[in-house]
Tab-separated table of C-alpha atoms and ligand atoms in Angstrom:
chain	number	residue	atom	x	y	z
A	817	UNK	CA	25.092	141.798	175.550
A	818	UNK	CA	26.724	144.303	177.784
A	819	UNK	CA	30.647	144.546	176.945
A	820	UNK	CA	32.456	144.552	180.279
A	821	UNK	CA	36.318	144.373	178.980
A	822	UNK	CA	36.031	147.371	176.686
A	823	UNK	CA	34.487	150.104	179.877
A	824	UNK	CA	37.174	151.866	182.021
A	825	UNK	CA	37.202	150.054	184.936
A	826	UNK	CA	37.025	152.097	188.753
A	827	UNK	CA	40.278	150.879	190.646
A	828	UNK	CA	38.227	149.901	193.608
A	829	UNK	CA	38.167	146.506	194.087
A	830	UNK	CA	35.258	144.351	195.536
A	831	UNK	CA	37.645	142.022	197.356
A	832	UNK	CA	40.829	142.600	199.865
A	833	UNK	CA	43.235	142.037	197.601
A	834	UNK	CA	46.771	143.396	199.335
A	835	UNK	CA	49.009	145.782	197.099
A	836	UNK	CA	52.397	143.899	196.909
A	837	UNK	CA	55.540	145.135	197.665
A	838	UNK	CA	58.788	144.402	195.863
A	839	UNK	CA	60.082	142.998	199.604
A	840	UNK	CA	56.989	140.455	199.330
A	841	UNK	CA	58.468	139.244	196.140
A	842	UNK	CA	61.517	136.643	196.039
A	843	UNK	CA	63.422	138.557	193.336
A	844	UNK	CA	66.515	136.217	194.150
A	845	UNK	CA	66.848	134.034	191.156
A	846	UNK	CA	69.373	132.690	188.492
A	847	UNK	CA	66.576	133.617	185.276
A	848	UNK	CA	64.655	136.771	184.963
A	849	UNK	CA	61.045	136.236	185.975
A	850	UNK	CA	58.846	137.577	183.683
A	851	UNK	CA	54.564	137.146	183.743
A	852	UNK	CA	52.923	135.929	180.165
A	853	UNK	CA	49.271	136.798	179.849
A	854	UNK	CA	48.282	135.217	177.066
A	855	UNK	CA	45.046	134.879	174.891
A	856	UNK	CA	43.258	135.854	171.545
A	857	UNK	CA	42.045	139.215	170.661
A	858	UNK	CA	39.319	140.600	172.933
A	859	UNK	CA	39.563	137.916	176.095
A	860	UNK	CA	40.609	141.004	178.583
A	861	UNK	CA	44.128	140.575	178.644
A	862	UNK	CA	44.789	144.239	178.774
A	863	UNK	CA	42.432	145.016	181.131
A	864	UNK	CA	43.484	141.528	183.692
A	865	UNK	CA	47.581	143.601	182.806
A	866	UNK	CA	46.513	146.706	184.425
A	867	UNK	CA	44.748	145.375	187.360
A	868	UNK	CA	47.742	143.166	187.950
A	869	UNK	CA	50.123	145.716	187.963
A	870	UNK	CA	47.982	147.806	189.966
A	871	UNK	CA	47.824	145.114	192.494
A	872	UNK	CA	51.929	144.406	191.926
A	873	UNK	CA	52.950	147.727	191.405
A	874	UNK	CA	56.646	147.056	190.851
A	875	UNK	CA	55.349	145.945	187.352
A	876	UNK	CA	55.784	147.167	183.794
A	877	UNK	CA	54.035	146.182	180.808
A	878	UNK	CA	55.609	144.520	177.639
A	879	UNK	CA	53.266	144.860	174.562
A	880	UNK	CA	53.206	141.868	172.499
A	881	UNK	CA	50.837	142.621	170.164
A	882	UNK	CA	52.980	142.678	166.509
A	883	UNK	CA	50.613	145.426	165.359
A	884	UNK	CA	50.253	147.374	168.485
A	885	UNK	CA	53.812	147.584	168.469
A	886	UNK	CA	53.898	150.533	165.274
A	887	UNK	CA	52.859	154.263	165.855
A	888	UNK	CA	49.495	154.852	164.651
A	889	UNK	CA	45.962	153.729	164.025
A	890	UNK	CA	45.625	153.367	167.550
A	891	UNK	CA	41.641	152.110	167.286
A	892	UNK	CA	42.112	150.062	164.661
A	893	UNK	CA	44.859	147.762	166.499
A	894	UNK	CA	42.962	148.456	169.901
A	895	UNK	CA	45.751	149.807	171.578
A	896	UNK	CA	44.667	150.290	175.030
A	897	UNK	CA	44.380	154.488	175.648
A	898	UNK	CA	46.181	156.437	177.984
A	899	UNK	CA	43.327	157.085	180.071
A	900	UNK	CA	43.143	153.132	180.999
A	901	UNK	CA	46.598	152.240	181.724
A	902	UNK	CA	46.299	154.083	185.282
A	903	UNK	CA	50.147	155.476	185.039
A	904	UNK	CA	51.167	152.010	184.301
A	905	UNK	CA	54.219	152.191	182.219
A	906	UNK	CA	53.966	150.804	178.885
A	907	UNK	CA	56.677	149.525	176.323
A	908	UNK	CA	57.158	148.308	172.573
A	909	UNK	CA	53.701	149.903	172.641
A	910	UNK	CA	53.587	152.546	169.797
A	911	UNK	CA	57.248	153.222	169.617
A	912	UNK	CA	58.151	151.300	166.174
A	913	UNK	CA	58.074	154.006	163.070
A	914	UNK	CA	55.569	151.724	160.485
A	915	UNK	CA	57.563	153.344	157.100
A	916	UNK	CA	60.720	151.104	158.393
A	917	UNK	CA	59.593	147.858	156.883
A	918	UNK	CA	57.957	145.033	159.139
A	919	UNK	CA	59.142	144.544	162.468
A	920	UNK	CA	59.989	140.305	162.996
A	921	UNK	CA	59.716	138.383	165.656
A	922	UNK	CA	63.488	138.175	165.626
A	923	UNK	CA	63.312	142.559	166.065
A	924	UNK	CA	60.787	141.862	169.154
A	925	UNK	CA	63.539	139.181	170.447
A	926	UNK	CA	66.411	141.660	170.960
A	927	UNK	CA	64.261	144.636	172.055
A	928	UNK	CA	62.230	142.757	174.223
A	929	UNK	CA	65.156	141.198	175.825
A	930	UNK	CA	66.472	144.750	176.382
A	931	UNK	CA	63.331	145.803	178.060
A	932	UNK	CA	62.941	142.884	180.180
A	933	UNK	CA	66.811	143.386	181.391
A	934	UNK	CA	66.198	147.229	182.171
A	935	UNK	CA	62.346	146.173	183.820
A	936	UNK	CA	64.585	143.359	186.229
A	937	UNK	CA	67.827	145.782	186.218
A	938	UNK	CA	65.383	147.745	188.393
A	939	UNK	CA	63.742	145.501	190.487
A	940	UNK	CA	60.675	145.436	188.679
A	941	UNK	CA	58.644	142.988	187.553
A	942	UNK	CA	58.061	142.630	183.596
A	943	UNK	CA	54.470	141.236	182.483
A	944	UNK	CA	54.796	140.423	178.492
A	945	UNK	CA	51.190	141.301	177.385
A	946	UNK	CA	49.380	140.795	174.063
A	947	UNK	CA	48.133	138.064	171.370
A	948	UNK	CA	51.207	137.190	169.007
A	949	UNK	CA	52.349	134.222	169.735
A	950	UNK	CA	55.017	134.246	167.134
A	951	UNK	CA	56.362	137.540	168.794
A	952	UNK	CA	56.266	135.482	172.474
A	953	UNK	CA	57.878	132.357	171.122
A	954	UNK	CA	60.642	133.960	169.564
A	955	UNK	CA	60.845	136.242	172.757
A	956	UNK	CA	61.291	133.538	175.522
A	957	UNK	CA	63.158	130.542	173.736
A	958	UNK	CA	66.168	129.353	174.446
A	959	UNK	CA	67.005	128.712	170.924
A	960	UNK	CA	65.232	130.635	168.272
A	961	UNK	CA	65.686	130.626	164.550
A	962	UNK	CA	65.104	133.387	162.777
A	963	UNK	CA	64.549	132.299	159.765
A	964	UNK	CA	61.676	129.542	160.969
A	965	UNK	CA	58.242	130.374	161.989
A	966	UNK	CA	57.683	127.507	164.414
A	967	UNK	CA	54.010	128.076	163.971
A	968	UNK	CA	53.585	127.439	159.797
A	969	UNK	CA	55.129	123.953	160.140
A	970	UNK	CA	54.564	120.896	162.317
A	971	UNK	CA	57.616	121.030	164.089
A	972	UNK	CA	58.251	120.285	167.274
A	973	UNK	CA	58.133	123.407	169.954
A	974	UNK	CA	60.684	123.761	172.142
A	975	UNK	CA	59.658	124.615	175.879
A	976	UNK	CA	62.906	125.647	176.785
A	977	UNK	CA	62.755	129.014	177.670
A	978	UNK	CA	65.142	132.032	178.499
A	979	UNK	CA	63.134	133.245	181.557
A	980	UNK	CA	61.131	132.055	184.560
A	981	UNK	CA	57.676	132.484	183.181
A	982	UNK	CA	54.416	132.387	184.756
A	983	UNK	CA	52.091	131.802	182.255
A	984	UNK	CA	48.024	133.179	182.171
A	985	UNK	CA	45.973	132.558	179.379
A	986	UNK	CA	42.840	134.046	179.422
A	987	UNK	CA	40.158	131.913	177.246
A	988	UNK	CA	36.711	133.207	176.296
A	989	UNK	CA	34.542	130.209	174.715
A	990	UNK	CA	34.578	130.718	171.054
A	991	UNK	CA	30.971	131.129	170.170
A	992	UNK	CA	30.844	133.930	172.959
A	993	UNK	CA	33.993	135.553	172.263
A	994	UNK	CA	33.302	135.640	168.625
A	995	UNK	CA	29.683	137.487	169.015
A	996	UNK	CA	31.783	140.114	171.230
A	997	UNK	CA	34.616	140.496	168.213
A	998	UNK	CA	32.034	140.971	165.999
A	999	UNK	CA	30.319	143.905	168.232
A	1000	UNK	CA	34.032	145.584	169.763
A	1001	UNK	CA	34.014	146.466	165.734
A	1002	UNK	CA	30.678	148.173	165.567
A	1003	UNK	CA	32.329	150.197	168.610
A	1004	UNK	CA	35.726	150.543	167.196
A	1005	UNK	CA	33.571	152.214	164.209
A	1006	UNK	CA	31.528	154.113	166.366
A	1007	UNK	CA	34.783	155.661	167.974
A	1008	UNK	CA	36.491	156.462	164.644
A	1009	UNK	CA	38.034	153.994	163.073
A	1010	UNK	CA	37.009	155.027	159.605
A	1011	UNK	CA	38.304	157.999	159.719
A	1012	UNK	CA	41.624	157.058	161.443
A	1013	UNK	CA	41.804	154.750	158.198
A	1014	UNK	CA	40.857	157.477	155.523
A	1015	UNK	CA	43.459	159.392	157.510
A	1016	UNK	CA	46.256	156.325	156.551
A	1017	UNK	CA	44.774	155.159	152.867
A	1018	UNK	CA	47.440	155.605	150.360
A	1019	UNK	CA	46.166	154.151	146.831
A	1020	UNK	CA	49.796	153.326	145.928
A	1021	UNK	CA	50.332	151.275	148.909
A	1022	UNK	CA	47.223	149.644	148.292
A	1023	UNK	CA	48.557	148.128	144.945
A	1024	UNK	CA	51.909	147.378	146.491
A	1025	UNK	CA	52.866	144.194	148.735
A	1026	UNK	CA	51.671	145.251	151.888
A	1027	UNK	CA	54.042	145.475	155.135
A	1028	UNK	CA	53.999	146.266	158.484
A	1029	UNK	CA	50.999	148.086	159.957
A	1030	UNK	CA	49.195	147.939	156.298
A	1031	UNK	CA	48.426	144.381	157.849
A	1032	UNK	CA	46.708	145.311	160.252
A	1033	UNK	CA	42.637	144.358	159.934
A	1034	UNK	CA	40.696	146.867	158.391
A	1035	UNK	CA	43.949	148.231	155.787
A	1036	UNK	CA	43.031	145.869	153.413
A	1037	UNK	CA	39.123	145.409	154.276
A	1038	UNK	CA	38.631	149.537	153.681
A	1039	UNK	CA	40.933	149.782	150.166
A	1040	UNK	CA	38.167	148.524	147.820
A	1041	UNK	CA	35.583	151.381	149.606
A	1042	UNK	CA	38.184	154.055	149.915
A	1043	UNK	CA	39.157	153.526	146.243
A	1044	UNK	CA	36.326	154.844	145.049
A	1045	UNK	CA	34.554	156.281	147.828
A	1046	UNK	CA	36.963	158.299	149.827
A	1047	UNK	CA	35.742	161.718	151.030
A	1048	UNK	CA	32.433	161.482	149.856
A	1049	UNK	CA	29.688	161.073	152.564
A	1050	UNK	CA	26.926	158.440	153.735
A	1051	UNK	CA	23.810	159.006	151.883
A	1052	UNK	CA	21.329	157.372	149.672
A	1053	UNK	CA	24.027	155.747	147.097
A	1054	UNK	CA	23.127	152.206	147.492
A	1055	UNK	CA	26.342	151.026	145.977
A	1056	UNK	CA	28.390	152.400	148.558
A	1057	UNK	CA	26.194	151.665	151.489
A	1058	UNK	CA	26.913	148.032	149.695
A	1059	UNK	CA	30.904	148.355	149.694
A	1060	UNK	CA	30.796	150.006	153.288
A	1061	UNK	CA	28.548	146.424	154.378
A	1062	UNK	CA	30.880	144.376	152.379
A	1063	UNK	CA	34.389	145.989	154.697
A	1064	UNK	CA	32.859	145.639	157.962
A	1065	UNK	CA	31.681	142.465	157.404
A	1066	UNK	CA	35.193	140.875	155.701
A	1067	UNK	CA	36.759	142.856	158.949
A	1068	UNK	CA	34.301	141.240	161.299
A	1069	UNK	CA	35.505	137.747	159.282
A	1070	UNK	CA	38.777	138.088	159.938
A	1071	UNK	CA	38.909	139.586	163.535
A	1072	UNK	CA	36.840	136.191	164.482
A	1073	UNK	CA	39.468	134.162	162.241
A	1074	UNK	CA	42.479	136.236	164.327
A	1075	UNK	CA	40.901	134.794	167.442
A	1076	UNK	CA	40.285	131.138	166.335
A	1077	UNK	CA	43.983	131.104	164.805
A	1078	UNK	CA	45.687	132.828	167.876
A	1079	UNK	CA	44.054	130.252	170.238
A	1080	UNK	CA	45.224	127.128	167.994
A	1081	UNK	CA	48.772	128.439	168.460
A	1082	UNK	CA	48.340	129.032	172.654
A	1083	UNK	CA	47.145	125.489	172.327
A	1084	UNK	CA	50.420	124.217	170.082
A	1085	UNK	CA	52.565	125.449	172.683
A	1086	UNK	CA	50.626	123.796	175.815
A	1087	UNK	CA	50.701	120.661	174.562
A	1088	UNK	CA	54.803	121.564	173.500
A	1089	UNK	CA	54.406	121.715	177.645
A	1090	UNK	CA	54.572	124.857	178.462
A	1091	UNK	CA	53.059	125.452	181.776
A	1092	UNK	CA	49.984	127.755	180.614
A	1093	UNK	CA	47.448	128.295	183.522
A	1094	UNK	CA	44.506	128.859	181.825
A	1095	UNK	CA	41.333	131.291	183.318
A	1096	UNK	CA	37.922	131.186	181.728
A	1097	UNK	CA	36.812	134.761	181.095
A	1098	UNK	CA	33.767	133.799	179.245
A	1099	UNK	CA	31.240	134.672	182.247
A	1100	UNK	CA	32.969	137.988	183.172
A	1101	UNK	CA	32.790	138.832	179.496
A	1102	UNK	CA	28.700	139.216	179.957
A	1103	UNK	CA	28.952	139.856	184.174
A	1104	UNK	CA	29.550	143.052	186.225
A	1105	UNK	CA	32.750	143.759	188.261
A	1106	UNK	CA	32.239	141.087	190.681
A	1107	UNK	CA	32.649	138.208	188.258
A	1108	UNK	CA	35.819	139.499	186.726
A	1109	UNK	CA	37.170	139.537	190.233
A	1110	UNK	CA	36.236	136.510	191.638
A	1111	UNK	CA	36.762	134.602	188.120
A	1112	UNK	CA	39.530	135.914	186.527
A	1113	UNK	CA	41.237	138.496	188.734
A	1114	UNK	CA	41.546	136.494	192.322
A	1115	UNK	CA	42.785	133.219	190.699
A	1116	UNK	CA	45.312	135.314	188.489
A	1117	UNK	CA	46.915	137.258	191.801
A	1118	UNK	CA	47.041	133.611	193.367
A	1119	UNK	CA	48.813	132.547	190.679
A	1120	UNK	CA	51.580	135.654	190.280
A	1121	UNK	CA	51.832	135.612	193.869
A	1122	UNK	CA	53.270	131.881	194.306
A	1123	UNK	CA	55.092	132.908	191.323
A	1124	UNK	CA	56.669	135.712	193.200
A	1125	UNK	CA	57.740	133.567	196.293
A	1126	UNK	CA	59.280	130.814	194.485
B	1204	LIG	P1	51.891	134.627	162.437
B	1204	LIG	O1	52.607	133.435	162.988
B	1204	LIG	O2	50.866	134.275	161.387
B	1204	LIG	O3	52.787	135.748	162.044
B	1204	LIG	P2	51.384	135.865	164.908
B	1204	LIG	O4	51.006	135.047	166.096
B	1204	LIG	O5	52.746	136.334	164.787
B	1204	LIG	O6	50.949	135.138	163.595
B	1204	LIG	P3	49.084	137.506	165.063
B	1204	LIG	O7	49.003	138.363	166.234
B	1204	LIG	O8	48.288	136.243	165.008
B	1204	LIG	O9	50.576	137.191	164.836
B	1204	LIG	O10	48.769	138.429	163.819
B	1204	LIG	C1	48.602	137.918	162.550
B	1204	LIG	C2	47.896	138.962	161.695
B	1204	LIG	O11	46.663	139.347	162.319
B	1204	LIG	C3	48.605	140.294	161.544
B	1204	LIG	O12	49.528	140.268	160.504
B	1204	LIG	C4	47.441	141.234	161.262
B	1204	LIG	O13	46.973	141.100	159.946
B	1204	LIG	C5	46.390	140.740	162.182
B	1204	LIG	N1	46.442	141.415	163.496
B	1204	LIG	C6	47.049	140.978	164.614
B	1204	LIG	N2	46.915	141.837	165.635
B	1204	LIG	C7	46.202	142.860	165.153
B	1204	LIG	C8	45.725	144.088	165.722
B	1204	LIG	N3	45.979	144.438	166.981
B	1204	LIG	N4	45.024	144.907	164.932
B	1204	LIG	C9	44.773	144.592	163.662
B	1204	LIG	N5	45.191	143.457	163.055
B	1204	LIG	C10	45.890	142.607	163.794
């Protein structure tokens, strides 16, 4: 299967798509507008951010992603690379120091509000991107309770919401998205993942409750191997080759079970009614170019752009 999300993508586009102007754009309004581009890990929602706000390029981008959010282990949590963002700025991405404790969902509330004020304050356009949905919730309620996760109970959600929000939610079909999971890891390895987590193993930390970016998948999956492993190098010892399996495939586990649980949670808060437009990526995921911009692209830019003129 070839993996079109993960290549750098040329900014040509196959279509006529116009660049938009901030004067195209009504930016008269009582609520901030902000765009949502939702989805689980892997369904191209970085990639459908940067052509957006390369097609809208009064836009900035809002990570949402609760472990893309710390400095460091920048393959691990997939944080999209310089090289790909195509001078698009970038915020909450990075910029959290990961020895301060866990960042909440009530943290991302009050500095995402700030961003999204200083994004409107000037005349920009904010587009919240990433795959926590507890971090989006508690973002763009009207009422949020920190001390509730709306999510681990059967509450009711409320769709009353602090902005004007244009929701995308880009949906890969399960079985499909989950063979691609399973491969973006063989690639994240290939790139250097294991070394970027050598690099961050701390044995005492290991034994400790873990907070924070130590959550992030493939912390936990690597202690048992770097426990007794670390620093010594592939070779014949079948025992490690057998606790180097074991990690990748528990990582592989729970990268799938990421997805299956972040798309449960878009669904919660559809049918709480709010007004997700949802795109099937699944046959750009395994398609050229052309697919991505006549499947998911061209109906997304419809979509933002009758946002934009309401
Ligand atoms: P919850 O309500 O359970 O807190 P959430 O919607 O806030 O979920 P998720 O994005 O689903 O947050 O993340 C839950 C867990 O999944 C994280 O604590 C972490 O273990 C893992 N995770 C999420 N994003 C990443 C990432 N980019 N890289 C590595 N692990 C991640």
């Amino acid at each position: 299967m070839r993996l079109w999300i993960l290549q750098p993508q040329p900014q040509r586009y196959h279509y006529p798509i116009k660049r938009w102007t901030r004067m195209d754009a009504a930016f008269h309004r009582r609520k901030d507008k902000v765009v949502v581009i939702m989805g689980a890990t892997g369904s191209g929602k970085s990639r459908l951010s940067i052509d957006l706000a390369t097609l809208f390029p009064f836009s900035e981008i809002i990570n949402s992603d609760k472990m893309q959010v710390y400095r460091g282990l920048d393959i691990t949590t997939n944080k999209i690379p310089h090289s790909h963002r195509r001078g698009v700025p970038h915020h909450l991405l990075g910029d959290v120091d990961p020895s301060h404790g866990d960042f909440s969902p009530a943290d991302f509330r009050c500095r995402g509000a700030d961003t999204i004020a200083d994004i409107s304050a000037r005349g920009n356009l904010p587009l919240l991107v990433g795959g926590s949905n507890s971090f989006v919730h508690a973002l763009l309620v009207q009422n949020f309770d920190p001390r509730f996760n709306v999510f681990h109970s059967q509450a009711l959600i409320s769709s009353h919401l602090r902005y004007n929000c244009c929701f995308l939610w880009v949906d890969i079909a399960f079985p499909v998205l989950s063979q691609y999971l399973r491969q973006r890891v063989d690639q994240m390895l290939d790139s250097g993942m294991l070394d970027e987590l050598a690099q961050f193993f701390d044995p005492d930390a290991a034994s400790r409750t873990r907070f924070g970016l130590r959550k992030a998948i493939g912390v936990p999956e690597f202690d048992r191997f770097f426990n007794k492993y670390l620093g010594s190098h592939a070779g014949s010892d079948p025992l490690r080759e057998h606790a180097y399996r074991e990690a990748v495939r528990a990582i592989k586990d729970n990268t799938c079970q990421l997805a299956q649980r972040q798309i449960g949670k878009i669904e919660r808060l559809r049918r709480a009614g709010w007004d997700l437009r949802r795109i099937d990526a699944t046959e750009a995921l395994t398609s050229g170019s052309h697919v991505w911009e006549r499947q998911v692209l061209e109906p997304s830019v419809k979509i933002v752009k009758r946002f934009l003129m309401e």
